[in-house]
Amino acid sequence: MLHSVCLASSLSNQFLSPKLKGSIDANNVQTPTSEIPNTSLVHHFSSPLELKQAVAFLIKTNKPLSVLPLSRVASLCALTPNFPFAQQIFNCVDQQEVSVWNSCLRNLAEGPSAIDAIFLFHQMRSYNVGPDCFTCSFVLKACVVLLDLSCGRIVHAYVEKLGFQSNLVLLNALLHLYASCGAMADSMLLFDKMPQRDIVSWNIMITQLAKKGDADGAFELFSQMPDRNLRSWTAMITGFVHSGKPKEAIRLFTEMEETGLRANEVTVVAVLAACADLGALELGRRIHEYSNKSRFRRNIHISNTLIDMYIKCGCLEAAKAVFEEMKERTIVSWSAMIQGLAMHGQADEALELFNEMIKTGVKPNEVTFLGILHACSHMGLINKGREFFASMSRDYNISPQIEHYGCMVDLLSRAGLLQDAYELITNMPIKPNAVVWGSFLGGCRIQKDVEMAEEAIRQLGILDPLNDGYYIIMSNIYAEAKRWEDAARVRKLMKDRGVKKTPGWSSITIAGVTHEFVAGDDNHPQSEEIFQRWDKLLEQMRSKGYVPNTSVVLLDMEETEKEKYLYRHSEKLALVFGLMNTKPGETIRIMKNLRVCEDCHAAFKVISEIVKREIVVRDRNRFHCFKDGFCSCKDYW
DNA sequence: CTAGGGTTAG
């Protein structure tokens, strides 16, 4: 961080004049004892007082002032007009020397106070010092950090005025700046009219387009570019992941490997993130091995992403193993692990981990609390949840965001405290969004409270009228209350508004091939066998006391018809297919895009006992791990 | 002497 430039030879003569030496009375400044070679103070001072101490220390101990890092001295003085010696010190600097300004700018732009670089740049202009291309480069860097578009435009004007139009480094920095400030049109315009481009120009555009969610546009550029390096591939893979296209990300990664390029740390992180989204455990494991074999095995980003990948693939134990063997952990590692335990319904362990984290001296952030609140919500720990919610602002000065309120509403309404939840919604300082009302609606369904649900759906009709999920829940609530006309009315409303129901699907991956099932699916080549196997299983299930719960079927029809529907739910098809195509005793892993259905949940518990297998289901909210007739969610979900 | 692009938890 402190790459200060020492102009060793010239500093004592040119920079700190005898006049200055005289102006600091070394005997009146408290300095560390001279026995300690206080290199840290001499090199790393960050306040005027420390600079004063450093100068006094050097004078007192008869050391050359030339060891002081010029750029720090100058930037400190330039930025601290109240410092009594600032002007004098500053006057000793050759103010017309652009390299001195550049050194200061570089340090500031790279450090935590990029805003000072901008300030210094303006001051430099007021001293009538002409910027050169390095000045522009450093200032642009600060502009990107601060998203300071207007300063960036000033620099752009200099670039034009000073004739740097063909300097690719500067043009690329401008591309980056415009795009990251949201001025994508300016960025594209510049990109289009650039006399020439290099690989960096293309990579910037790919990254930025993908960040804006335009993965197709990014891929078009990726396909067009004349040359690609590892960063191009990585940028595009990351772009697909961020645009919710993990399959494309993995396909591209495979293609990259075929060209003979080897993934580096960043590529590995991107691919692991794709595996996490897809639940692609086998590939994830392969990448883990590859990463361990490579020299970048101790990369903290990779470990963090591995934790997330294993969690999202349902391998809590593997995630724990990665977490345990990390030598250093960041808040991301802790938060990911806590969130993972929450997703798997292990609230006690999540809270334990939180305490351990606090003991280690790591400060929680807003994401950590989201994980903790999730844990409480998934296990119905009402008082603990309330306590943590209060604690986050009181003890850690983190004000709850809309997501935290969403968690609390979920926690309260799921636990049956609909009134408390409603009060929280109406009293919260932020305008409740669709997610908040959606959580409330979900609670209403569990509590079978039609009236409250109607209030929620009114709000949701305004906040998120195109989201099919809310209509489905409402219609479900009516259906469960046997209010078929109302249920039909909601369905019609949905149709009138042109809202399409998201088709539910479940998938299972066997030997690297992912098989997807939708409800009633008879397209799979093994459909007949699946249905037969299910009928056999059903007999065993009935003898264990399984009774089909036809109330989850929304349509008004005969009971036997309902059962038929029920038995063709996508998760059941995927499970039976899995049982048929894996070895006895092997864990079955299923993914579902929606929440798992109640009847399937009951059925899976019984089946896990009959077939003596662990069945792990990842639904859109959390994991259910079925084993010996029980589910890890303890039926609270 | 000095400059530009790709990374993790919700």
XYZ file of C-alpha atoms (C1' of nucleotides) in Angstrom:
647
model
C 0.000 0.000 0.000
C 2.743 2.383 0.886
C 4.779 2.476 -2.274
C 6.127 5.864 -1.499
C 8.778 7.186 -3.787
C 11.953 8.249 -2.081
C 13.837 10.853 -3.986
C 16.742 9.991 -1.808
C 19.504 12.032 -3.305
C 17.731 15.295 -3.756
C 15.384 15.387 -0.855
C 17.539 16.916 1.831
C 18.770 19.748 -0.368
C 15.905 20.526 -2.581
C 12.909 19.391 -0.689
C 13.543 20.184 2.952
C 15.507 23.384 3.069
C 17.517 24.563 6.076
C 14.852 27.192 6.454
C 12.385 24.444 7.140
C 14.702 22.648 9.502
C 14.863 25.831 11.474
C 11.143 26.223 11.578
C 10.597 22.986 13.400
C 11.887 23.054 16.918
C 12.853 19.466 17.371
C 13.088 19.788 21.118
C 9.492 20.859 21.408
C 8.079 17.932 19.534
C 7.496 14.733 21.400
C 9.278 11.986 19.568
C 9.793 8.313 20.252
C 13.003 7.501 22.088
C 15.985 7.490 19.830
C 16.913 3.898 20.626
C 14.023 2.720 18.576
C 14.759 3.011 14.900
C 11.315 4.266 14.172
C 11.107 3.320 10.558
C 7.388 2.888 10.726
C 6.880 6.481 11.782
C 9.350 7.819 9.271
C 7.790 5.988 6.361
C 4.179 5.530 7.268
C 3.060 8.772 8.854
C -0.441 9.649 7.865
C -1.207 12.825 9.772
C 0.470 16.207 9.973
C 1.382 15.499 13.573
C 3.119 12.290 12.645
C 4.977 14.039 9.875
C 6.070 16.682 12.329
C 7.218 13.953 14.718
C 9.061 12.212 11.944
C 10.896 15.364 10.901
C 11.733 16.190 14.491
C 12.885 12.640 15.104
C 15.217 12.728 12.134
C 16.650 16.113 13.103
C 17.116 15.046 16.709
C 18.869 11.822 15.811
C 20.944 13.461 13.146
C 19.567 11.319 10.395
C 19.212 12.558 6.857
C 15.798 13.900 6.016
C 16.217 12.245 2.670
C 14.662 9.061 3.993
C 11.271 10.737 4.103
C 9.039 9.592 1.285
C 8.475 12.625 -0.851
C 5.095 11.787 -2.253
C 3.569 11.241 1.159
C 5.087 14.432 2.481
C 3.881 16.449 -0.445
C 0.390 15.042 -0.636
C -0.067 15.446 3.068
C 1.044 19.043 2.902
C -0.980 19.819 -0.165
C -4.088 18.460 1.443
C -3.554 19.950 4.885
C -3.483 23.697 4.564
C -4.043 24.103 8.290
C -0.882 22.264 9.149
C 1.431 25.080 10.206
C 4.379 23.814 8.173
C 2.411 22.595 5.227
C 2.868 25.627 3.076
C 6.562 25.845 3.871
C 7.153 22.227 3.115
C 5.059 22.514 0.016
C 6.993 25.560 -1.113
C 10.159 23.508 -0.996
C 8.736 21.230 -3.616
C 9.214 22.192 -7.204
C 5.553 22.838 -7.890
C 6.053 22.945 -11.587
C 7.484 19.458 -11.551
C 4.638 17.271 -12.766
C 6.311 14.086 -11.574
C 5.985 15.191 -7.965
C 2.249 15.663 -8.438
C 2.047 12.354 -10.211
C 3.706 10.523 -7.359
C 1.229 12.022 -4.937
C -1.672 11.224 -7.201
C -0.575 7.651 -7.652
C -0.362 7.044 -3.915
C -3.695 8.630 -3.254
C -5.483 6.931 -6.119
C -4.292 3.527 -4.970
C -5.026 4.135 -1.314
C -8.250 4.320 0.612
C -8.697 8.064 0.094
C -9.154 8.343 -3.627
C -11.184 11.482 -3.088
C -7.978 13.266 -2.084
C -6.500 12.425 -5.463
C -9.332 14.292 -7.131
C -8.845 17.203 -4.787
C -5.126 17.241 -5.453
C -5.769 17.129 -9.175
C -7.926 20.237 -8.970
C -5.279 21.932 -6.842
C -2.648 21.015 -9.372
C -4.701 22.702 -12.064
C -4.972 25.810 -9.931
C -1.148 25.834 -9.727
C -1.185 25.804 -13.512
C 0.774 22.615 -13.731
C 0.011 20.850 -16.965
C -1.059 17.233 -16.542
C 0.702 14.596 -18.576
C -0.543 11.190 -19.583
C 0.444 9.684 -16.250
C -1.524 12.335 -14.396
C -4.549 11.447 -16.476
C -4.079 7.786 -15.790
C -3.851 8.157 -12.009
C -6.780 10.535 -11.827
C -8.889 8.216 -13.965
C -8.130 5.419 -11.562
C -9.457 7.528 -8.708
C -12.491 8.467 -10.794
C -13.312 4.801 -11.311
C -13.062 4.111 -7.586
C -15.309 7.062 -6.772
C -17.533 6.720 -9.832
C -16.775 10.383 -10.429
C -18.034 10.858 -13.955
C -17.706 14.646 -14.074
C -14.038 14.592 -13.124
C -13.592 11.809 -15.636
C -14.987 14.047 -18.359
C -12.490 16.769 -17.403
C -9.695 14.249 -17.790
C -11.144 13.134 -21.096
C -10.991 16.741 -22.269
C -7.305 16.860 -21.314
C -6.684 13.638 -23.171
C -8.128 15.242 -26.295
C -6.429 18.592 -25.759
C -3.016 17.122 -25.081
C -3.163 14.824 -28.067
C -3.277 11.481 -26.267
C -6.082 10.205 -28.511
C -4.049 7.257 -29.612
C -2.844 6.310 -26.136
C -4.582 2.981 -25.626
C -3.976 2.870 -21.906
C -5.824 6.132 -21.428
C -8.620 5.313 -23.815
C -9.147 1.977 -22.088
C -9.262 3.680 -18.723
C -11.910 6.018 -20.131
C -13.907 3.093 -21.512
C -13.811 1.537 -18.082
C -14.769 4.765 -16.354
C -17.760 5.562 -18.553
C -19.100 2.048 -18.340
C -18.726 1.710 -14.595
C -20.396 5.088 -14.054
C -23.419 3.898 -15.970
C -22.601 5.912 -19.094
C -22.589 2.818 -21.255
C -23.544 4.802 -24.352
C -20.459 7.020 -24.006
C -18.363 3.952 -23.478
C -19.707 2.240 -26.586
C -19.323 5.402 -28.622
C -15.693 5.730 -27.629
C -15.092 2.038 -28.263
C -16.600 2.323 -31.733
C -14.579 5.337 -32.779
C -11.263 4.219 -31.308
C -8.660 4.179 -34.084
C -7.378 0.893 -32.781
C -8.212 -1.433 -29.933
C -6.223 -3.958 -28.053
C -7.259 -7.033 -26.128
C -7.787 -4.960 -22.997
C -10.321 -2.727 -24.737
C -12.368 -5.759 -25.723
C -12.097 -7.322 -22.280
C -13.315 -4.137 -20.628
C -16.370 -3.974 -22.860
C -17.181 -7.646 -22.335
C -16.960 -7.304 -18.566
C -18.995 -4.135 -18.456
C -21.734 -5.291 -20.797
C -22.115 -8.478 -18.797
C -22.245 -6.487 -15.577
C -25.137 -4.526 -17.023
C -26.888 -7.841 -17.600
C -26.295 -7.871 -21.350
C -24.608 -11.246 -21.591
C -25.675 -11.618 -25.221
C -24.046 -8.344 -26.184
C -20.942 -9.329 -24.283
C -20.807 -12.691 -25.998
C -21.187 -11.027 -29.381
C -18.072 -8.979 -28.685
C -16.321 -12.045 -27.310
C -17.043 -13.861 -30.550
C -15.928 -10.927 -32.667
C -12.668 -10.092 -30.975
C -9.601 -10.963 -33.008
C -7.605 -12.428 -30.115
C -8.519 -13.811 -26.731
C -6.417 -14.325 -23.653
C -7.218 -16.012 -20.354
C -8.753 -12.815 -19.033
C -11.136 -12.622 -21.973
C -12.390 -16.131 -21.275
C -12.615 -15.489 -17.559
C -14.480 -12.231 -18.097
C -17.017 -13.957 -20.307
C -17.432 -16.917 -17.952
C -17.972 -14.534 -15.033
C -20.336 -12.535 -17.209
C -22.503 -15.579 -17.844
C -22.549 -16.419 -14.154
C -23.626 -12.904 -13.228
C -26.348 -12.934 -15.837
C -27.829 -16.088 -14.415
C -26.510 -18.331 -17.196
C -24.343 -20.838 -15.379
C -24.797 -23.494 -18.050
C -23.361 -21.188 -20.681
C -20.544 -20.351 -18.286
C -19.601 -23.989 -17.932
C -19.931 -24.660 -21.644
C -17.545 -21.786 -22.305
C -15.140 -23.072 -19.690
C -15.069 -26.465 -21.387
C -14.391 -24.741 -24.685
C -11.590 -22.770 -23.093
C -9.954 -25.924 -21.814
C -10.111 -27.340 -25.326
C -8.043 -24.437 -26.623
C -5.343 -25.490 -24.191
C -5.622 -22.527 -21.826
C -5.324 -23.394 -18.153
C -7.593 -21.794 -15.600
C -6.040 -19.486 -13.046
C -7.410 -18.459 -9.643
C -9.974 -16.070 -11.028
C -11.226 -18.530 -13.611
C -11.573 -21.163 -10.916
C -13.657 -18.804 -8.797
C -15.929 -18.075 -11.748
C -16.437 -21.715 -12.650
C -17.050 -22.695 -9.032
C -19.681 -19.981 -8.806
C -21.370 -21.488 -11.851
C -21.242 -24.931 -10.222
C -22.823 -23.475 -7.107
C -25.708 -22.014 -9.103
C -26.256 -25.216 -11.028
C -25.680 -27.576 -8.144
C -23.072 -29.222 -10.362
C -21.293 -31.209 -7.702
C -19.196 -33.424 -9.927
C -17.630 -30.574 -11.852
C -17.235 -28.644 -8.627
C -15.264 -31.499 -7.110
C -13.114 -31.759 -10.204
C -12.307 -28.043 -10.048
C -11.554 -28.401 -6.348
C -8.995 -31.106 -7.130
C -7.520 -29.065 -9.941
C -7.239 -26.102 -7.616
C -5.541 -28.198 -4.944
C -3.017 -29.510 -7.438
C -2.231 -26.021 -8.620
C 0.000 -23.638 -6.824
C -2.956 -21.404 -5.939
C -4.499 -23.820 -3.495
C -4.460 -21.406 -0.552
C -6.342 -18.638 -2.330
C -8.915 -17.195 0.037
C -11.351 -16.313 -2.762
C -11.264 -19.885 -3.959
C -11.844 -21.298 -0.492
C -14.768 -18.964 0.037
C -16.293 -19.939 -3.278
C -15.672 -23.621 -2.551
C -17.613 -23.278 0.684
C -20.481 -21.706 -1.189
C -20.321 -24.328 -3.934
C -20.403 -27.272 -1.539
C -23.224 -25.709 0.437
C -25.328 -25.094 -2.633
C -24.646 -28.632 -3.819
C -25.943 -29.959 -0.513
C -22.564 -31.119 0.833
C -22.508 -29.366 4.158
C -19.715 -31.607 5.450
C -17.431 -30.813 2.519
C -18.082 -27.107 3.023
C -17.185 -27.445 6.695
C -13.977 -29.252 5.783
C -12.895 -26.399 3.508
C -13.823 -23.874 6.167
C -11.910 -25.751 8.868
C -8.690 -26.014 6.935
C -8.544 -22.345 6.012
C -5.587 -20.658 7.654
C -7.165 -17.245 7.351
C -10.823 -16.406 7.058
C -12.574 -13.272 6.008
C -16.058 -12.128 6.875
C -17.112 -13.724 3.592
C -15.961 -17.155 4.783
C -17.873 -16.849 8.052
C -20.977 -15.432 6.453
C -21.062 -18.082 3.742
C -20.717 -20.833 6.329
C -23.387 -19.355 8.604
C -25.733 -18.898 5.680
C -25.017 -22.479 4.622
C -25.868 -23.882 8.034
C -29.046 -21.823 7.955
C -30.008 -23.218 4.550
C -29.549 -26.704 5.930
C -31.650 -25.953 8.973
C -28.771 -26.200 11.441
C -29.655 -23.098 13.385
C -27.820 -24.080 16.561
C -24.579 -24.600 14.723
C -25.060 -21.350 12.831
C -25.453 -19.436 16.089
C -22.463 -21.233 17.598
C -20.383 -20.286 14.605
C -21.498 -16.697 14.953
C -20.314 -16.652 18.561
C -17.024 -18.225 17.593
C -16.607 -15.564 14.948
C -17.207 -12.794 17.476
C -14.688 -14.400 19.836
C -12.127 -14.429 17.042
C -12.585 -10.694 16.763
C -14.203 -10.654 13.337
C -16.947 -8.065 12.989
C -20.198 -9.220 11.448
C -21.638 -7.240 8.570
C -25.118 -6.977 7.100
C -24.743 -10.215 5.167
C -23.722 -12.114 8.293
C -26.890 -10.965 9.995
C -28.941 -12.002 7.039
C -27.569 -15.507 7.491
C -28.235 -15.478 11.217
C -31.791 -14.253 10.755
C -32.318 -16.901 8.113
C -31.152 -19.533 10.565
C -33.597 -18.304 13.195
C -36.395 -18.094 10.682
C -35.853 -21.599 9.319
C -35.936 -23.075 12.797
C -38.562 -20.848 14.337
C -36.263 -19.276 16.922
C -38.475 -16.255 17.461
C -36.846 -14.701 20.487
C -33.316 -15.307 19.267
C -34.253 -13.728 15.976
C -35.731 -10.679 17.648
C -32.632 -10.395 19.802
C -30.256 -10.486 16.839
C -32.378 -8.052 14.910
C -32.186 -5.588 17.789
C -28.510 -6.285 18.327
C -27.362 -5.503 14.819
C -28.032 -1.796 15.052
C -27.487 -1.515 18.792
C -24.195 -3.407 19.110
C -22.755 -3.304 15.625
C -24.140 -0.110 14.195
C -25.607 -1.856 11.176
C -28.987 -0.487 10.247
C -31.333 -3.176 8.966
C -31.935 -3.168 5.240
C -35.112 -4.206 3.504
C -33.764 -7.780 3.331
C -33.443 -7.942 7.109
C -37.017 -6.779 7.504
C -38.000 -9.425 5.001
C -36.334 -12.058 7.174
C -38.058 -10.810 10.298
C -41.453 -10.764 8.631
C -40.771 -14.294 7.436
C -39.713 -15.378 10.911
C -42.751 -13.906 12.629
C -45.433 -14.837 10.137
C -44.133 -18.359 9.647
C -44.231 -18.827 13.407
C -47.865 -17.795 13.442
C -47.341 -14.299 14.781
C -49.152 -12.688 11.877
C -50.225 -9.703 13.926
C -46.636 -8.951 14.978
C -45.487 -9.364 11.415
C -48.169 -7.012 10.181
C -47.182 -4.413 12.749
C -43.564 -4.694 11.752
C -44.493 -4.138 8.126
C -46.617 -1.109 8.818
C -44.081 0.434 11.205
C -40.855 -0.238 9.365
C -38.906 2.858 8.317
C -38.386 1.555 4.774
C -41.227 1.114 2.308
C -42.039 -2.594 2.336
C -41.335 -4.254 -0.994
C -42.838 -7.276 -2.691
C -40.486 -9.677 -0.933
C -41.680 -8.455 2.468
C -45.340 -8.819 1.554
C -44.551 -12.115 -0.129
C -43.061 -13.494 3.095
C -46.151 -12.326 4.891
C -48.360 -14.013 2.326
C -46.414 -17.238 2.764
C -47.045 -17.030 6.498
C -50.737 -16.497 5.848
C -50.816 -19.694 3.854
C -49.245 -21.702 6.656
C -51.621 -20.142 9.163
C -54.541 -20.483 6.743
C -55.503 -16.852 7.328
C -57.517 -15.842 4.285
C -58.254 -12.295 5.354
C -54.656 -11.313 6.045
C -53.647 -12.985 2.815
C -56.115 -10.832 0.931
C -54.485 -7.721 2.375
C -51.073 -9.001 1.264
C -52.204 -9.842 -2.247
C -53.712 -6.360 -2.615
C -50.276 -4.880 -1.928
C -48.546 -7.402 -4.148
C -50.904 -6.617 -6.996
C -49.408 -3.127 -6.962
C -45.796 -3.933 -6.111
C -45.155 -6.955 -8.301
C -48.216 -7.719 -10.417
C -46.363 -9.919 -12.887
C -44.948 -12.414 -10.397
C -46.854 -15.650 -10.772
C -45.825 -17.044 -7.374
C -48.079 -14.763 -5.362
C -51.195 -15.579 -7.368
C -50.457 -19.265 -6.990
C -50.136 -19.000 -3.212
C -53.323 -16.966 -2.964
C -55.199 -19.383 -5.129
C -53.771 -22.161 -3.001
C -54.996 -20.503 0.172
C -58.506 -20.282 -1.248
C -58.353 -23.861 -2.463
C -57.255 -25.117 0.934
C -60.238 -23.296 2.417
C -62.357 -25.025 -0.241
C -63.270 -21.658 -1.683
C -63.041 -22.897 -5.227
C -64.714 -19.928 -6.901
C -62.260 -17.542 -5.291
C -59.382 -19.778 -6.274
C -60.646 -19.763 -9.845
C -61.106 -16.003 -9.714
C -57.435 -15.523 -8.792
C -56.410 -17.814 -11.615
C -58.528 -15.811 -14.018
C -57.076 -12.555 -12.756
C -53.672 -14.000 -13.392
C -54.637 -14.999 -16.894
C -56.205 -11.601 -17.610
C -53.021 -9.889 -16.562
C -51.035 -12.156 -18.822
C -49.049 -13.736 -15.984
C -47.742 -17.170 -16.848
C -47.158 -19.827 -14.258
C -43.498 -20.797 -13.932
C -43.444 -24.490 -14.734
C -42.040 -26.511 -11.871
C -39.156 -28.819 -12.629
C -36.847 -31.099 -10.712
C -33.512 -32.379 -11.842
C -31.048 -35.040 -10.893
C -27.527 -35.516 -12.218
C -26.217 -39.014 -12.743
C -22.799 -39.707 -14.215
C -22.477 -36.158 -15.419
C -25.822 -36.121 -17.206
C -28.580 -33.931 -15.820
C -32.108 -35.266 -16.168
C -34.937 -32.792 -15.850
C -38.523 -33.698 -15.029
C -41.700 -31.659 -15.074
C -44.983 -32.687 -13.484
C -46.769 -35.434 -15.363
C -43.681 -36.000 -17.473
C -43.929 -39.005 -19.771
C -41.310 -37.838 -22.233
C -38.409 -39.528 -20.539
C -37.287 -42.785 -22.178
C -37.617 -44.560 -18.847
C -41.061 -43.137 -18.060
C -42.863 -46.477 -18.028
C -40.341 -48.016 -15.655
C -40.512 -44.963 -13.428
C -44.290 -45.210 -13.151
C -44.135 -48.956 -12.408
C -41.446 -48.508 -9.815
C -43.505 -45.764 -8.199
C -46.563 -48.027 -7.915
C -44.501 -50.639 -6.109
C -43.012 -48.029 -3.834
C -46.450 -46.635 -3.100
C -47.618 -49.983 -1.726
C -44.706 -50.055 0.714
C -45.330 -46.427 1.629
C -48.978 -47.041 2.399
C -48.065 -49.885 4.688
C -45.781 -47.455 6.529
C -48.718 -45.128 7.036
C -48.318 -42.730 4.109
C -51.594 -41.056 3.175
C -51.627 -38.866 0.057
C -52.291 -35.237 0.858
C -54.534 -34.242 -2.019
C -55.230 -30.810 -0.601
C -52.081 -29.560 -2.332
C -53.789 -30.128 -5.679
C -55.346 -26.818 -6.552
C -57.908 -28.034 -8.987
C -61.423 -29.022 -8.045
C -61.731 -32.643 -9.147
C -62.310 -36.170 -7.911
C -59.976 -37.477 -5.227
C -58.611 -40.281 -7.393
C -57.825 -37.776 -10.149
C -56.016 -35.625 -7.603
C -53.930 -38.561 -6.501
C -52.867 -39.193 -10.077
C -51.686 -35.591 -10.322
C -49.913 -35.892 -7.041
C -48.001 -39.001 -8.002
C -46.584 -37.350 -11.115
C -44.995 -34.398 -9.330
C -41.603 -33.638 -10.782
C -39.657 -34.268 -7.574
C -41.210 -37.709 -7.211
C -40.313 -38.604 -10.798
C -36.747 -37.430 -10.280
C -36.443 -39.403 -7.066
C -37.730 -42.653 -8.531
C -35.457 -42.195 -11.532
C -32.567 -41.644 -9.139
C -33.378 -44.767 -7.140
C -33.431 -46.790 -10.345
C -30.123 -45.505 -11.681
C -27.830 -45.313 -8.670
C -26.250 -47.908 -6.430
C -28.063 -48.942 -3.249
C -27.141 -46.734 -0.316
C -25.903 -43.885 -2.492
C -27.116 -40.392 -1.556
C -29.691 -38.972 -3.968
C -29.458 -35.270 -4.763
C -32.385 -33.489 -6.351
C -32.842 -29.859 -7.298
C -36.150 -28.113 -7.669
C -36.779 -24.632 -9.034
C -39.772 -24.025 -6.757
C -40.500 -24.952 -3.182
C -40.896 -28.643 -2.520
C -44.524 -29.690 -2.270
C -45.990 -30.764 1.060
C -47.095 -34.165 -0.087
C -43.748 -34.866 -1.702
C -42.116 -33.847 1.557
C -44.157 -36.371 3.498
C -43.565 -39.013 0.845
C -39.796 -38.493 0.777
C -39.566 -38.999 4.525
C -41.231 -42.379 4.247
C -39.202 -43.331 1.179
C -35.907 -42.482 2.859
C -36.789 -45.047 5.493
C -37.909 -47.706 3.029
C -34.916 -47.504 0.702
C -32.443 -46.678 3.488
C -30.963 -43.753 1.607
C -30.186 -40.144 2.242
C -32.190 -37.877 -0.053
C -31.040 -34.277 -0.356
C -33.421 -31.842 -2.002
C -32.436 -28.288 -2.820
C -35.503 -26.155 -3.374
C -35.577 -22.449 -4.104
C -35.257 -21.534 -0.440
C -33.305 -24.180 1.392
C -32.254 -27.784 1.705
C -34.201 -30.751 2.937
C -32.163 -33.759 3.932
C -34.360 -36.844 4.325
C -32.966 -39.717 6.352
C -34.477 -42.606 8.321
C -37.968 -41.215 7.984
C -37.130 -37.685 9.098
C -36.241 -34.433 7.398
C -33.503 -32.068 8.548
C -36.030 -29.219 8.460
C -37.962 -30.926 11.261
C -41.064 -30.170 9.188
C -40.729 -26.464 9.833
C -40.346 -24.742 6.483
C 11.301 5.546 -12.551
C 5.511 6.141 -13.227
C -0.454 3.891 -16.506
C -5.363 0.185 -18.477
C -8.872 -5.287 -18.261
C -11.189 -10.716 -15.196
C -12.514 -13.020 -8.430
C -16.025 -14.724 -3.213
C -21.121 -14.553 1.041
C -27.354 -11.949 0.222
